[in-house]
Short mmCIF file of C-alpha atoms in Angstrom, two decimals:
data_model
loop_
_atom_site.label_atom_id
_atom_site.label_comp_id
_atom_site.label_asym_id
_atom_site.label_seq_id
_atom_site.Cartn_x
_atom_site.Cartn_y
_atom_site.Cartn_z
CA MET A 15 -41.62 -2.23 131.18
CA GLU A 16 -42.19 -4.40 128.14
CA THR A 17 -45.63 -4.34 126.62
CA ALA A 18 -47.51 -7.51 125.87
CA VAL A 19 -46.96 -6.80 122.17
CA ARG A 20 -43.19 -6.70 122.55
CA ILE A 21 -43.30 -9.84 124.66
CA GLY A 22 -45.23 -11.53 121.89
CA GLU A 23 -42.76 -10.22 119.33
CA ARG A 24 -39.84 -11.61 121.28
CA ALA A 25 -41.55 -14.99 121.60
CA GLY A 26 -42.10 -14.83 117.85
CA ARG A 27 -38.38 -14.27 117.31
CA PHE A 28 -37.71 -17.35 119.38
CA GLU A 29 -39.99 -19.27 117.03
CA GLU A 30 -37.87 -17.98 114.18
CA LEU A 31 -34.71 -19.01 116.00
CA TYR A 32 -36.15 -22.45 116.60
CA ALA A 33 -37.04 -22.76 112.95
CA VAL A 34 -33.40 -22.01 112.10
CA HIS A 35 -31.62 -23.88 114.87
CA GLY A 36 -34.16 -26.36 116.18
CA ARG A 37 -33.14 -29.08 113.77
CA ASP A 38 -29.52 -28.84 114.94
CA ALA A 39 -30.66 -29.11 118.54
CA VAL A 40 -32.84 -32.13 117.84
CA ARG A 41 -30.08 -33.84 115.86
CA LEU A 42 -27.49 -33.33 118.58
CA ALA A 43 -29.93 -34.55 121.21
CA TYR A 44 -30.72 -37.58 119.08
CA LEU A 45 -27.04 -38.44 118.69
CA LEU A 46 -26.61 -38.16 122.44
CA THR A 47 -29.77 -40.01 123.46
CA GLY A 48 -30.43 -42.38 120.54
CA ASN A 49 -34.13 -41.67 120.91
CA ALA A 50 -36.06 -39.35 118.58
CA ALA A 51 -38.85 -38.56 121.04
CA ASP A 52 -36.42 -37.75 123.84
CA ALA A 53 -34.43 -35.64 121.43
CA GLU A 54 -37.46 -33.51 120.58
CA ASP A 55 -38.24 -33.03 124.27
CA VAL A 56 -34.67 -32.03 125.05
CA ALA A 57 -34.52 -29.55 122.17
CA GLN A 58 -37.76 -27.87 123.20
CA GLU A 59 -36.64 -27.64 126.83
CA ALA A 60 -33.27 -26.25 125.79
CA PHE A 61 -34.93 -23.35 123.99
CA VAL A 62 -37.23 -22.56 126.89
CA ARG A 63 -34.30 -22.58 129.32
CA MET A 64 -32.15 -20.39 127.11
CA LEU A 65 -34.80 -17.72 127.19
CA GLY A 66 -34.29 -17.53 130.93
CA ARG A 67 -30.68 -16.50 130.46
CA PHE A 68 -30.68 -14.38 127.35
CA ALA A 69 -33.25 -12.05 125.91
CA ASP A 70 -32.18 -12.82 122.38
CA LEU A 71 -29.01 -13.84 120.71
CA ARG A 72 -27.90 -12.20 117.50
CA LYS A 73 -24.42 -13.52 117.01
CA PRO A 74 -24.99 -16.89 115.33
CA GLU A 75 -21.93 -18.69 116.64
CA VAL A 76 -22.62 -17.63 120.22
CA PHE A 77 -26.22 -18.83 120.06
CA ARG A 78 -25.29 -22.16 118.56
CA THR A 79 -22.60 -22.77 121.18
CA TYR A 80 -25.01 -22.03 123.98
CA LEU A 81 -27.73 -24.09 122.43
CA MET A 82 -25.44 -27.08 122.08
CA ARG A 83 -24.22 -26.67 125.62
CA THR A 84 -27.76 -26.52 126.97
CA VAL A 85 -28.76 -29.61 124.98
CA THR A 86 -25.69 -31.49 126.21
CA ASN A 87 -26.39 -30.60 129.83
CA LEU A 88 -30.05 -31.55 129.56
CA VAL A 89 -29.15 -34.93 128.09
CA ARG A 90 -26.78 -35.53 130.98
CA SER A 91 -29.59 -34.79 133.43
CA ARG A 92 -31.85 -37.19 131.60
CA PHE A 93 -29.29 -39.98 131.73
CA ARG A 94 -28.82 -39.50 135.45
CA HIS A 95 -32.55 -39.86 135.95
CA ALA A 96 -32.66 -42.82 133.58
CA ALA A 97 -29.87 -44.48 135.58
CA VAL A 98 -32.02 -44.21 138.69
CA GLU A 99 -34.90 -45.76 136.77
CA ARG A 100 -32.70 -48.58 135.48
CA ARG A 101 -31.44 -49.36 138.98
CA HIS A 102 -35.03 -49.48 140.13
CA ALA A 103 -35.95 -51.72 137.21
CA ALA A 104 -33.02 -54.01 138.01
CA ALA A 105 -34.14 -54.20 141.60
CA LEU A 106 -37.62 -55.16 140.46
CA ALA A 107 -36.21 -57.81 138.13
CA SER A 108 -34.07 -59.31 140.88
CA ARG A 109 -37.19 -59.72 142.96
CA GLY A 110 -38.94 -61.44 140.08
CA GLU A 111 -41.18 -58.46 139.39
CA VAL A 112 -41.82 -57.45 135.81
CA ALA A 113 -40.16 -54.28 134.65
CA ASP A 114 -40.71 -52.44 131.38
CA PRO A 115 -38.05 -53.39 128.86
CA PRO A 116 -35.76 -50.55 127.76
CA ASP A 117 -36.78 -48.86 124.54
CA LEU A 118 -33.64 -49.16 122.50
CA GLY A 119 -35.21 -48.43 119.14
CA ALA A 120 -33.45 -49.36 115.94
CA ARG A 121 -29.75 -48.57 116.33
CA ASP A 122 -26.67 -49.73 114.59
CA GLU A 123 -23.84 -51.17 116.62
CA LEU A 124 -21.75 -47.98 116.54
CA ALA A 125 -24.63 -45.91 117.87
CA ALA A 126 -25.22 -48.50 120.59
CA ALA A 127 -21.53 -48.44 121.54
CA LEU A 128 -21.61 -44.64 121.58
CA ALA A 129 -24.55 -44.73 123.96
CA ARG A 130 -22.52 -46.85 126.39
CA LEU A 131 -19.77 -44.25 126.76
CA PRO A 132 -19.73 -41.99 129.82
CA HIS A 133 -21.67 -38.83 129.07
CA ARG A 134 -18.79 -36.41 128.61
CA GLN A 135 -16.81 -38.82 126.43
CA ARG A 136 -19.90 -39.41 124.33
CA ALA A 137 -20.59 -35.68 124.07
CA ALA A 138 -17.01 -34.93 123.08
CA VAL A 139 -16.95 -37.64 120.39
CA VAL A 140 -20.38 -36.61 119.04
CA LEU A 141 -19.45 -32.92 118.92
CA ARG A 142 -16.05 -33.55 117.31
CA TYR A 143 -17.05 -36.10 114.68
CA CYS A 144 -20.81 -36.18 114.24
CA GLU A 145 -21.24 -32.42 114.57
CA ASP A 146 -17.80 -31.75 113.05
CA LEU A 147 -16.82 -29.08 115.58
CA SER A 148 -13.23 -28.06 116.14
CA GLU A 149 -11.50 -28.88 119.42
CA GLN A 150 -11.94 -25.27 120.59
CA GLN A 151 -15.61 -25.23 119.64
CA THR A 152 -16.12 -28.52 121.44
CA ALA A 153 -14.36 -27.10 124.51
CA ASP A 154 -16.62 -24.04 124.41
CA VAL A 155 -19.75 -26.21 124.32
CA LEU A 156 -18.57 -28.47 127.13
CA GLY A 157 -17.25 -25.57 129.16
CA THR A 158 -13.82 -27.07 129.48
CA SER A 159 -10.32 -26.83 128.03
CA VAL A 160 -9.02 -28.04 124.67
CA LYS A 161 -6.70 -30.34 126.54
CA ALA A 162 -9.62 -31.93 128.36
CA VAL A 163 -11.47 -32.36 125.08
CA LYS A 164 -8.50 -34.16 123.58
CA GLY A 165 -8.42 -36.48 126.55
CA LEU A 166 -12.15 -37.16 126.40
CA VAL A 167 -12.04 -37.86 122.66
CA THR A 168 -8.99 -40.10 122.96
CA ARG A 169 -10.59 -42.15 125.73
CA GLY A 170 -13.93 -42.27 123.93
CA LEU A 171 -12.46 -43.47 120.65
CA ALA A 172 -10.31 -46.01 122.47
CA ALA A 173 -13.40 -47.38 124.21
CA LEU A 174 -15.29 -47.62 120.91
CA ARG A 175 -12.39 -49.45 119.24
CA GLN A 176 -12.13 -51.79 122.20
CA GLU A 177 -15.82 -52.65 121.86
CA GLU A 178 -15.34 -53.46 118.20
CA VAL A 179 -12.38 -55.69 118.95
CA SER A 180 -14.34 -57.47 121.66
CA ARG A 181 -17.27 -58.30 119.37
CA MET B 6 -9.15 -39.93 108.77
CA ASN B 7 -9.50 -43.48 109.93
CA ASP B 8 -12.45 -45.79 109.49
CA LEU B 9 -13.99 -45.21 112.93
CA GLU B 10 -13.88 -41.44 112.58
CA GLN B 11 -15.50 -41.62 109.15
CA ARG B 12 -18.23 -43.91 110.46
CA LEU B 13 -18.90 -41.44 113.25
CA ARG B 14 -19.27 -38.68 110.68
CA ASP B 15 -21.62 -40.91 108.69
CA LEU B 16 -23.61 -41.43 111.88
CA GLY B 17 -24.04 -37.68 112.13
CA GLU B 18 -25.33 -37.57 108.56
CA ARG B 19 -27.78 -40.41 109.19
CA ALA B 20 -29.08 -38.56 112.25
CA ASN B 21 -30.38 -35.86 109.92
CA GLU B 22 -32.67 -38.42 108.35
CA ARG B 23 -33.98 -39.57 111.72
CA VAL B 24 -34.73 -36.03 112.91
CA GLY B 25 -37.55 -35.63 110.47
CA ALA B 26 -39.32 -32.55 109.13
CA GLU B 27 -38.62 -28.99 110.18
CA PRO B 28 -39.14 -28.81 113.95
CA ARG B 29 -41.47 -26.29 115.51
CA LEU B 30 -41.70 -24.92 119.00
CA ARG B 31 -44.56 -26.62 120.74
CA ALA B 32 -47.48 -24.55 121.98
CA SER B 33 -46.59 -25.51 125.55
CA ALA B 34 -43.05 -24.21 125.10
CA LEU B 35 -44.33 -20.96 123.62
CA ARG B 36 -46.66 -20.48 126.57
CA ARG B 37 -43.76 -20.99 129.00
CA ILE B 38 -41.63 -18.53 127.07
CA ARG B 39 -44.33 -15.86 127.03
CA ARG B 40 -45.04 -16.37 130.72
CA ARG B 41 -41.38 -16.11 131.62
CA ARG B 42 -40.96 -12.89 129.65
CA LEU B 43 -44.12 -11.37 131.13
CA LEU B 44 -43.15 -12.17 134.69
CA ALA B 45 -39.55 -11.08 134.17
CA SER B 46 -40.53 -7.75 132.68
CA THR B 47 -43.27 -6.89 135.15
CA SER B 48 -42.61 -8.25 138.62
CA VAL B 49 -38.84 -8.21 138.54
CA PHE B 50 -38.08 -5.12 136.52
CA ALA B 51 -40.69 -3.01 138.23
CA CYS B 52 -39.36 -3.96 141.63
CA ALA B 53 -35.64 -4.19 140.89
CA ALA B 54 -34.75 -0.61 141.79
CA THR B 55 -36.83 -0.75 144.93
CA VAL B 56 -35.33 -4.08 145.92
CA VAL B 57 -31.74 -2.96 145.44
CA ALA B 58 -32.30 0.33 147.21
CA ALA B 59 -34.42 -0.86 150.09
CA GLY B 60 -33.07 -4.37 150.61
CA ALA B 61 -36.58 -5.79 150.39
CA PHE B 62 -37.62 -8.79 148.37
CA ALA B 63 -39.76 -9.37 145.34
CA TRP B 64 -41.09 -12.72 144.32
CA THR B 65 -41.20 -13.75 140.75
CA ALA B 66 -41.78 -17.13 139.17
CA GLN B 67 -38.81 -17.92 136.99
CA ASP B 68 -40.48 -21.04 135.78
CA GLU B 69 -43.53 -23.04 136.56
CA LYS B 70 -41.81 -25.18 139.17
CA ARG B 71 -39.74 -22.96 141.43
CA PRO B 72 -40.18 -19.32 142.40
CA VAL B 73 -36.98 -17.30 142.58
CA MET B 74 -36.43 -14.43 144.97
CA LEU B 75 -34.29 -11.50 144.00
CA PRO B 76 -31.11 -11.59 146.12
CA PRO B 77 -30.82 -8.70 148.54
CA PRO B 78 -27.61 -6.68 148.67
CA ALA B 79 -24.92 -8.46 150.66
CA ALA B 80 -24.26 -7.27 154.16
CA GLY B 81 -22.18 -4.15 154.11
CA THR B 82 -22.75 -3.44 150.45
CA PRO B 83 -23.37 0.26 149.92
CA SER B 84 -26.47 1.53 148.19
CA PRO B 85 -26.28 1.61 144.41
CA GLU B 86 -25.41 5.31 144.45
CA THR B 87 -22.12 4.84 146.28
CA GLY B 88 -19.27 2.37 146.50
CA CYS B 89 -18.24 -0.16 143.92
CA SER B 90 -21.86 -0.81 142.92
CA ALA B 91 -22.14 2.70 141.53
CA LEU B 92 -21.41 3.59 137.93
CA PRO B 93 -18.54 6.08 138.33
CA PHE B 94 -17.75 6.25 134.64
CA GLU B 95 -19.54 6.80 131.36
CA PRO B 96 -18.77 5.90 127.76
CA THR B 97 -17.71 8.30 125.04
CA TYR B 98 -18.26 5.57 122.44
CA VAL B 99 -20.96 2.93 122.13
CA PRO B 100 -21.28 0.47 119.23
CA ASP B 101 -23.77 1.26 116.48
CA GLY B 102 -27.35 0.69 117.54
CA PHE B 103 -26.58 0.90 121.26
CA ASP B 104 -28.40 3.13 123.72
CA ARG B 105 -25.99 5.61 125.23
CA LEU B 106 -27.78 5.48 128.56
CA PRO B 107 -27.32 2.36 130.69
CA GLN B 108 -30.21 0.33 132.03
CA ALA B 109 -30.63 -0.68 135.65
CA PRO B 110 -30.24 -4.36 136.51
CA ARG B 111 -33.27 -6.55 135.90
CA GLY B 112 -33.99 -10.20 136.27
CA SER B 113 -32.74 -12.64 138.87
CA GLY B 114 -29.74 -14.91 139.10
CA HIS B 115 -27.24 -12.32 137.89
CA PRO B 116 -25.36 -11.18 140.97
CA GLY B 117 -22.94 -8.34 140.67
CA LEU B 118 -24.68 -6.71 137.70
CA ILE B 119 -24.49 -2.94 138.00
CA ALA B 120 -25.85 -1.73 134.65
CA THR B 121 -26.35 -2.82 131.05
CA PHE B 122 -25.77 -0.89 127.84
CA THR B 123 -28.17 -2.39 125.34
CA GLY B 124 -27.92 -2.64 121.60
CA GLU B 125 -30.24 -4.19 119.09
CA ILE B 126 -31.26 -7.81 119.29
CA ALA B 127 -28.83 -9.90 121.33
CA SER B 128 -26.15 -7.28 121.86
CA SER B 129 -25.29 -5.73 125.16
CA ILE B 130 -22.44 -4.68 127.38
CA GLU B 131 -22.91 -5.52 131.02
CA VAL B 132 -21.07 -3.76 133.78
CA THR B 133 -20.44 -6.04 136.76
CA THR B 134 -18.25 -6.21 139.81
CA ALA B 135 -15.11 -8.28 139.43
CA HIS B 136 -16.33 -10.85 141.94
CA HIS B 137 -18.40 -12.28 139.11
CA ALA B 138 -15.88 -12.31 136.30
CA PHE B 139 -15.86 -15.10 133.76
CA VAL B 140 -12.53 -16.73 133.07
CA GLN B 141 -10.84 -14.93 130.19
CA THR B 142 -9.17 -16.88 127.42
CA ARG B 143 -6.06 -15.30 125.90
CA PRO B 144 -6.21 -12.04 127.90
CA ARG B 145 -4.47 -9.05 126.32
CA PRO B 146 -3.62 -5.76 128.06
CA LEU B 147 -5.43 -2.52 127.44
CA GLU B 148 -5.76 0.77 129.31
CA VAL B 149 -9.06 1.69 130.93
CA LEU B 150 -9.51 4.89 132.94
CA GLY B 151 -5.76 5.27 133.21
CA SER B 152 -5.21 1.80 134.63
CA ARG B 153 -3.99 -1.40 133.08
CA GLY B 154 -6.74 -3.87 132.36
CA THR B 155 -7.20 -6.95 130.22
CA ILE B 156 -9.51 -7.93 127.39
CA GLY B 157 -10.16 -11.57 126.63
CA LEU B 158 -12.51 -14.12 125.19
CA ILE B 159 -15.22 -15.58 127.40
CA HIS B 160 -17.52 -18.40 126.47
CA GLU B 161 -20.32 -16.08 125.32
CA GLY B 162 -18.38 -13.11 123.95
CA TYR B 163 -15.62 -10.92 125.32
CA SER B 164 -14.85 -9.27 128.61
CA VAL B 165 -12.71 -6.43 129.89
CA GLU B 166 -11.41 -6.46 133.45
CA PHE B 167 -10.10 -3.26 135.00
CA HIS B 168 -9.97 -1.38 138.26
CA HIS B 169 -10.97 2.16 139.13
CA GLY B 170 -10.39 3.72 142.51
CA GLU B 171 -10.59 0.95 145.06
CA CYS B 172 -12.95 -1.16 142.98
CA GLU B 173 -12.61 -3.76 140.25
CA TYR B 174 -15.01 -4.06 137.36
CA VAL B 175 -15.79 -6.29 134.44
CA LEU B 176 -17.46 -5.42 131.15
CA ASN B 177 -19.09 -8.44 129.51
CA GLY B 178 -19.78 -7.85 125.83
CA TYR B 179 -22.36 -10.02 124.10
CA GLY B 180 -23.08 -9.72 120.42
CA VAL B 181 -20.30 -7.17 119.95
CA THR B 182 -16.91 -7.60 118.34
CA LYS B 183 -13.72 -7.55 120.35
CA SER B 184 -12.71 -4.25 118.74
CA GLU B 185 -16.09 -2.69 119.61
CA LEU B 186 -15.75 -3.73 123.26
CA LYS B 187 -12.13 -2.56 123.34
CA ARG B 188 -13.10 0.82 121.93
CA PHE B 189 -15.99 1.08 124.43
CA ALA B 190 -13.68 0.30 127.35
CA GLU B 191 -10.86 2.57 126.25
CA GLY B 192 -13.39 5.35 125.67
CA LEU B 193 -14.71 5.35 129.24
CA VAL B 194 -14.28 8.59 131.16
CA VAL B 195 -14.61 9.27 134.84
CA ALA B 196 -17.99 10.55 136.02
CA GLY B 197 -17.95 11.63 139.64
CA GLU B 198 -15.63 10.76 142.47
CA PRO B 199 -13.65 7.52 142.32
CA PRO B 200 -15.53 4.83 144.22
CA VAL B 201 -14.37 3.78 147.64
CA GLY B 202 -14.00 0.12 148.42
CA GLU B 203 -16.76 -1.85 150.00
CA PRO B 204 -16.70 -4.79 152.35
CA GLY B 205 -15.78 -7.82 150.33
CA ILE B 206 -17.06 -11.34 150.23
CA VAL B 207 -14.96 -14.14 151.59
CA ILE B 208 -15.50 -17.83 152.17
CA TRP B 209 -12.27 -19.21 153.62
CA PRO B 210 -10.58 -19.38 156.08
CA GLU B 211 -13.26 -17.04 157.49
CA ASP B 212 -16.60 -16.30 155.90
CA THR B 213 -17.13 -12.71 156.96
CA GLU B 214 -14.99 -9.72 156.12
CA GLU B 215 -14.76 -8.74 159.78
CA ASP B 216 -13.55 -12.16 160.87
CA ALA B 217 -11.04 -12.20 158.03
CA ALA B 218 -9.64 -8.85 159.18
CA THR B 219 -9.37 -10.21 162.71
CA GLY B 220 -7.62 -13.29 161.41
CA CYS B 221 -5.16 -11.19 159.47
CA ALA B 222 -4.41 -9.10 162.55
CA ASP B 223 -3.59 -12.18 164.61
CA ALA B 224 0.18 -12.11 165.06
CA GLU B 225 0.29 -15.89 165.48
CA ALA B 226 -1.84 -16.58 162.45
CA ARG B 227 -0.59 -18.71 159.59
CA GLU B 228 0.98 -17.13 156.55
CA ARG B 229 -1.77 -15.54 154.46
CA THR B 230 -0.14 -14.64 151.17
CA ALA B 231 -2.29 -15.53 148.16
CA PRO B 232 -0.32 -18.70 147.35
CA ALA B 233 -0.39 -19.76 151.01
CA VAL B 234 -4.14 -19.28 151.29
CA VAL B 235 -4.77 -21.15 148.05
CA SER B 236 -2.43 -23.91 149.20
CA GLY B 237 -4.15 -24.12 152.56
CA PHE B 238 -7.54 -24.36 150.92
CA ALA B 239 -6.42 -27.10 148.55
CA THR B 240 -4.78 -29.21 151.25
CA GLU B 241 -7.11 -28.64 154.19
CA VAL B 242 -10.47 -28.36 152.47
CA LEU B 243 -10.04 -30.37 149.28
CA GLY B 244 -7.59 -32.88 150.76
CA TRP B 245 -5.09 -32.61 147.90
CA HIS B 246 -1.72 -33.39 149.41
CA VAL B 247 0.55 -32.11 146.65
CA PRO B 248 -1.55 -29.83 144.47
CA ILE B 249 -0.27 -28.04 141.40
CA TYR B 250 -0.81 -24.30 141.15
CA GLU B 251 -0.97 -21.85 138.27
CA ALA B 252 -0.99 -18.17 139.17
CA PRO B 253 -3.76 -15.93 137.81
CA ARG B 254 -3.37 -14.74 134.24
CA SER B 255 -5.11 -11.42 134.90
CA PRO B 256 -5.32 -9.05 137.89
CA SER B 257 -8.77 -10.28 138.90
CA GLY B 258 -8.33 -13.81 137.72
CA PRO B 259 -8.30 -17.05 139.67
CA TRP B 260 -5.60 -19.47 140.71
CA THR B 261 -5.84 -22.78 138.88
CA VAL B 262 -5.32 -25.69 141.26
CA THR B 263 -5.18 -29.33 140.27
CA PRO B 264 -4.34 -32.53 142.12
CA VAL B 265 -1.08 -34.20 141.15
CA ALA B 266 -2.71 -36.96 139.11
CA ARG B 267 -5.12 -34.87 137.04
CA ASP B 268 -6.89 -37.73 135.38
CA THR B 269 -7.01 -39.97 138.41
CA TYR B 270 -10.16 -38.54 139.84
CA GLY B 271 -13.67 -38.14 138.68
CA GLY B 272 -13.84 -40.34 135.65
CA ASP B 273 -14.82 -38.09 132.81
CA VAL B 274 -14.63 -34.73 134.62
CA GLU B 275 -11.31 -32.94 134.66
CA ALA B 276 -10.09 -32.71 138.25
CA GLY B 277 -9.22 -29.27 139.53
CA VAL B 278 -10.65 -25.97 140.70
CA LEU B 279 -10.36 -22.26 140.11
CA VAL B 280 -9.82 -20.30 143.30
CA TRP B 281 -10.44 -16.56 143.56
CA THR B 282 -8.79 -14.58 146.32
CA THR B 283 -8.97 -11.07 147.69
CA GLU B 284 -6.52 -9.05 149.76
CA ILE B 285 -8.06 -8.26 153.14
CA VAL B 286 -5.20 -6.09 154.31
CA PRO B 287 -1.81 -5.75 152.60
CA GLY B 288 -0.21 -9.17 152.42
CA CYS B 289 -3.18 -11.04 153.89
CA PHE B 290 -5.57 -12.86 151.57
CA SER B 291 -8.80 -14.84 151.75
CA VAL B 292 -10.57 -17.13 149.31
CA THR B 293 -13.69 -15.51 147.86
CA SER B 294 -15.07 -18.20 145.59
CA VAL B 295 -14.28 -21.55 144.02
CA SER B 296 -15.48 -23.16 140.84
CA ARG B 297 -14.57 -26.06 138.62
CA LEU B 298 -12.09 -25.66 135.81
CA GLY B 299 -13.24 -23.50 132.93
CA GLU B 300 -16.33 -22.19 134.68
CA ARG B 301 -16.45 -18.96 136.67
CA LEU B 302 -20.04 -19.06 137.83
CA PRO B 303 -21.18 -22.53 138.90
CA THR B 304 -24.02 -22.78 136.43
CA GLY B 305 -25.48 -25.85 138.07
CA LEU B 306 -25.61 -24.39 141.58
CA SER B 307 -28.82 -23.14 143.19
CA VAL B 308 -29.16 -22.04 146.79
CA SER B 309 -32.28 -21.20 148.75
CA VAL B 310 -32.18 -19.89 152.32
CA ARG B 311 -35.52 -19.36 154.02
CA GLY B 312 -35.43 -18.79 157.72
CA GLN B 313 -33.35 -21.61 159.13
CA THR B 314 -33.80 -23.97 156.18
CA VAL B 315 -31.28 -24.20 153.40
CA GLU B 316 -31.61 -26.11 150.14
CA VAL B 317 -28.67 -26.55 147.79
CA THR B 318 -29.03 -28.02 144.33
CA TYR B 319 -26.00 -28.62 142.16
CA ASP B 320 -24.75 -30.60 139.20
CA PRO B 321 -23.04 -33.71 140.58
CA LEU B 322 -20.90 -34.02 137.42
CA GLY B 323 -20.83 -37.78 137.80
CA ALA B 324 -19.65 -37.68 141.42
CA THR B 325 -20.08 -40.88 143.42
CA SER B 326 -20.82 -38.81 146.50
CA SER B 327 -20.81 -35.17 147.47
CA SER B 328 -21.33 -32.81 150.34
CA ALA B 329 -22.57 -29.30 150.82
CA GLU B 330 -21.32 -27.10 153.64
CA ILE B 331 -23.24 -24.02 154.65
CA GLY B 332 -21.81 -21.62 157.18
CA TYR B 333 -22.41 -18.16 158.54
CA GLY B 334 -19.93 -16.28 160.69
CA GLY B 335 -17.83 -19.34 161.38
CA HIS B 336 -20.72 -21.69 162.26
CA SER B 337 -20.95 -24.37 159.58
CA ARG B 338 -22.94 -27.49 158.86
CA GLU B 339 -22.05 -30.08 156.28
CA VAL B 340 -24.56 -32.48 154.77
CA PHE B 341 -23.52 -35.47 152.69
CA ASP B 342 -25.23 -36.76 149.58
CA ARG B 343 -24.21 -40.40 149.23
CA HIS B 344 -26.28 -41.06 146.12
CA GLY B 345 -25.12 -38.42 143.69
CA ARG B 346 -28.50 -36.73 143.52
CA GLY B 347 -27.12 -33.23 143.61
CA PHE B 348 -29.52 -31.97 146.30
CA VAL B 349 -29.22 -31.43 150.02
CA ARG B 350 -31.52 -29.77 152.52
CA MET B 351 -30.47 -28.78 156.02
CA ARG B 352 -31.79 -26.92 158.99
CA LEU B 353 -29.25 -24.46 160.34
CA GLY B 354 -30.61 -24.08 163.84
CA TYR B 355 -30.30 -20.31 163.54
CA ARG B 356 -31.38 -17.54 161.23
CA PRO B 357 -28.43 -16.17 159.27
CA GLY B 358 -27.57 -12.74 160.57
CA ARG B 359 -24.22 -12.34 158.83
CA THR B 360 -22.76 -13.17 155.48
CA GLY B 361 -21.79 -16.77 154.93
CA HIS B 362 -20.72 -19.32 152.39
CA VAL B 363 -21.75 -22.48 150.62
CA LEU B 364 -19.15 -25.03 149.57
CA VAL B 365 -19.97 -28.13 147.56
CA LEU B 366 -17.34 -30.87 147.32
CA LEU B 367 -17.69 -33.58 144.67
CA ARG B 368 -16.02 -36.95 145.29
CA ASP B 369 -15.15 -39.90 143.11
CA GLU B 370 -15.50 -43.59 143.84
CA ASN B 371 -12.32 -43.46 145.97
CA ASP B 372 -13.84 -40.69 148.06
CA ASN B 373 -11.33 -38.20 146.69
CA VAL B 374 -12.52 -34.67 146.01
CA PHE B 375 -12.12 -33.93 142.33
CA THR B 376 -13.75 -30.52 142.11
CA ALA B 377 -15.75 -28.03 144.12
CA TYR B 378 -18.13 -25.07 144.00
CA GLY B 379 -17.94 -22.36 146.63
CA VAL B 380 -19.62 -18.98 146.76
CA SER B 381 -20.54 -16.45 149.42
CA LEU B 382 -24.03 -15.93 150.77
CA PRO B 383 -25.62 -12.70 151.94
CA GLU B 384 -27.23 -12.54 155.33
CA GLY B 385 -30.85 -13.49 155.72
CA ASP B 386 -33.17 -15.10 153.22
CA PHE B 387 -31.76 -15.63 149.77
CA ALA B 388 -32.35 -17.57 146.61
CA ALA B 389 -30.51 -17.68 143.33
CA GLY B 390 -29.82 -20.19 140.67
#
């Protein structure tokens, strides 16, 4: 049975891991959400959840892949919940009730277009170009095949180009 | 590189500026981490051996929101000292820094774990039953205990699949190199009598081993070769009229099944499933589990069975609608989720007294199934996820 000291030591190692990898997690979450506060929340939650599955991770590339996957999945959950909130807000607006305006923050047009992509297309494009991962690394994070990644990226880029043409 | 791709890369660079100063784990996160570790190491570990041996239950709080019960052994599973759940082999080589003696399973949500060889930080080799194998990428042959096995890449490390006696095993190596895991596997030697087989887990067409054996013995029964069973599952359960099949790439691996128009369904989720089968009697197969492409264990699936009440939580993956079917011994109930929430609750009307199954079907806006999760359930109360 682990002693309280060892438990504290392991939690300390997670602090060290967060100090090394936390910025990457926050950046990825920010690129996927467009919101700095949400990104910080997602990154913190990702680390807490990862502890539930692994005691520690030594191999750097394995840890980073899992961290990125956890961040990506958490963002998807957030967007699903946000979609429910937006539908509720739209319903309120249609009845003439006042709803809180969405907090878009300061974004450029490309970031705004990226945010309008379906989650997996957005994640694939962000991981491939903003995070500069290879197709295989992107597939590992998304838990899918390289072929699927290619399809997601192709469709995502096509949608972004279409938005630019339409403007 | 074209202009759009470069601007996306620039966006990534600008994100660094928006992230701000070095991030730190919040005090609240640290408290949750310490609490999780304390509960996992005390309640669960202290009770694990007792739970596995006695079939009792131990409660532990995996997080602050939802307690998780350790799953009891499935019906018919032998005690840890016999059958496939035993450890009938031992290593002659372990990687540097590893303990030579294995550790008993600990923690929840890791079905099929038999033992763990532990190294230094973040390195371990887990011994599991083959029912819980991850999909191997680029499997290569190797010899383990005199039998042909495979070693391949999994999404967290490497795995070795092999069989011994009447049982099939998987070694999952985390934080070890492929050559270290290969050397570990090839260095295993027999310790004790070869294990005898144990009653398996099945979910379709029947969801108990006994019913599957009866079905196989039926002279008028349909053809039950592995391809026929996979085909039947795809057409009858998933509704795919002309599915495409790829045979397993390793002895314990799954069939890959996709609908004809792979990109027609599901929007941004690749349509298809992985289907695992087992041979009930020579030439007669059943489906044992189903997952979406690229994922052996449905990571988004949680099941809780308490008395007659079942709760299933799953990742909807963008489905427009979905359904969850729970069944024990041939008696099933299906509940629909029309809003894509990824949660259903149902009352069975009976207390599960046999093994069963859960099957989640995800549908797109045209009401076509694009993927599925399906796993077996032990009898009685259960929770995992």
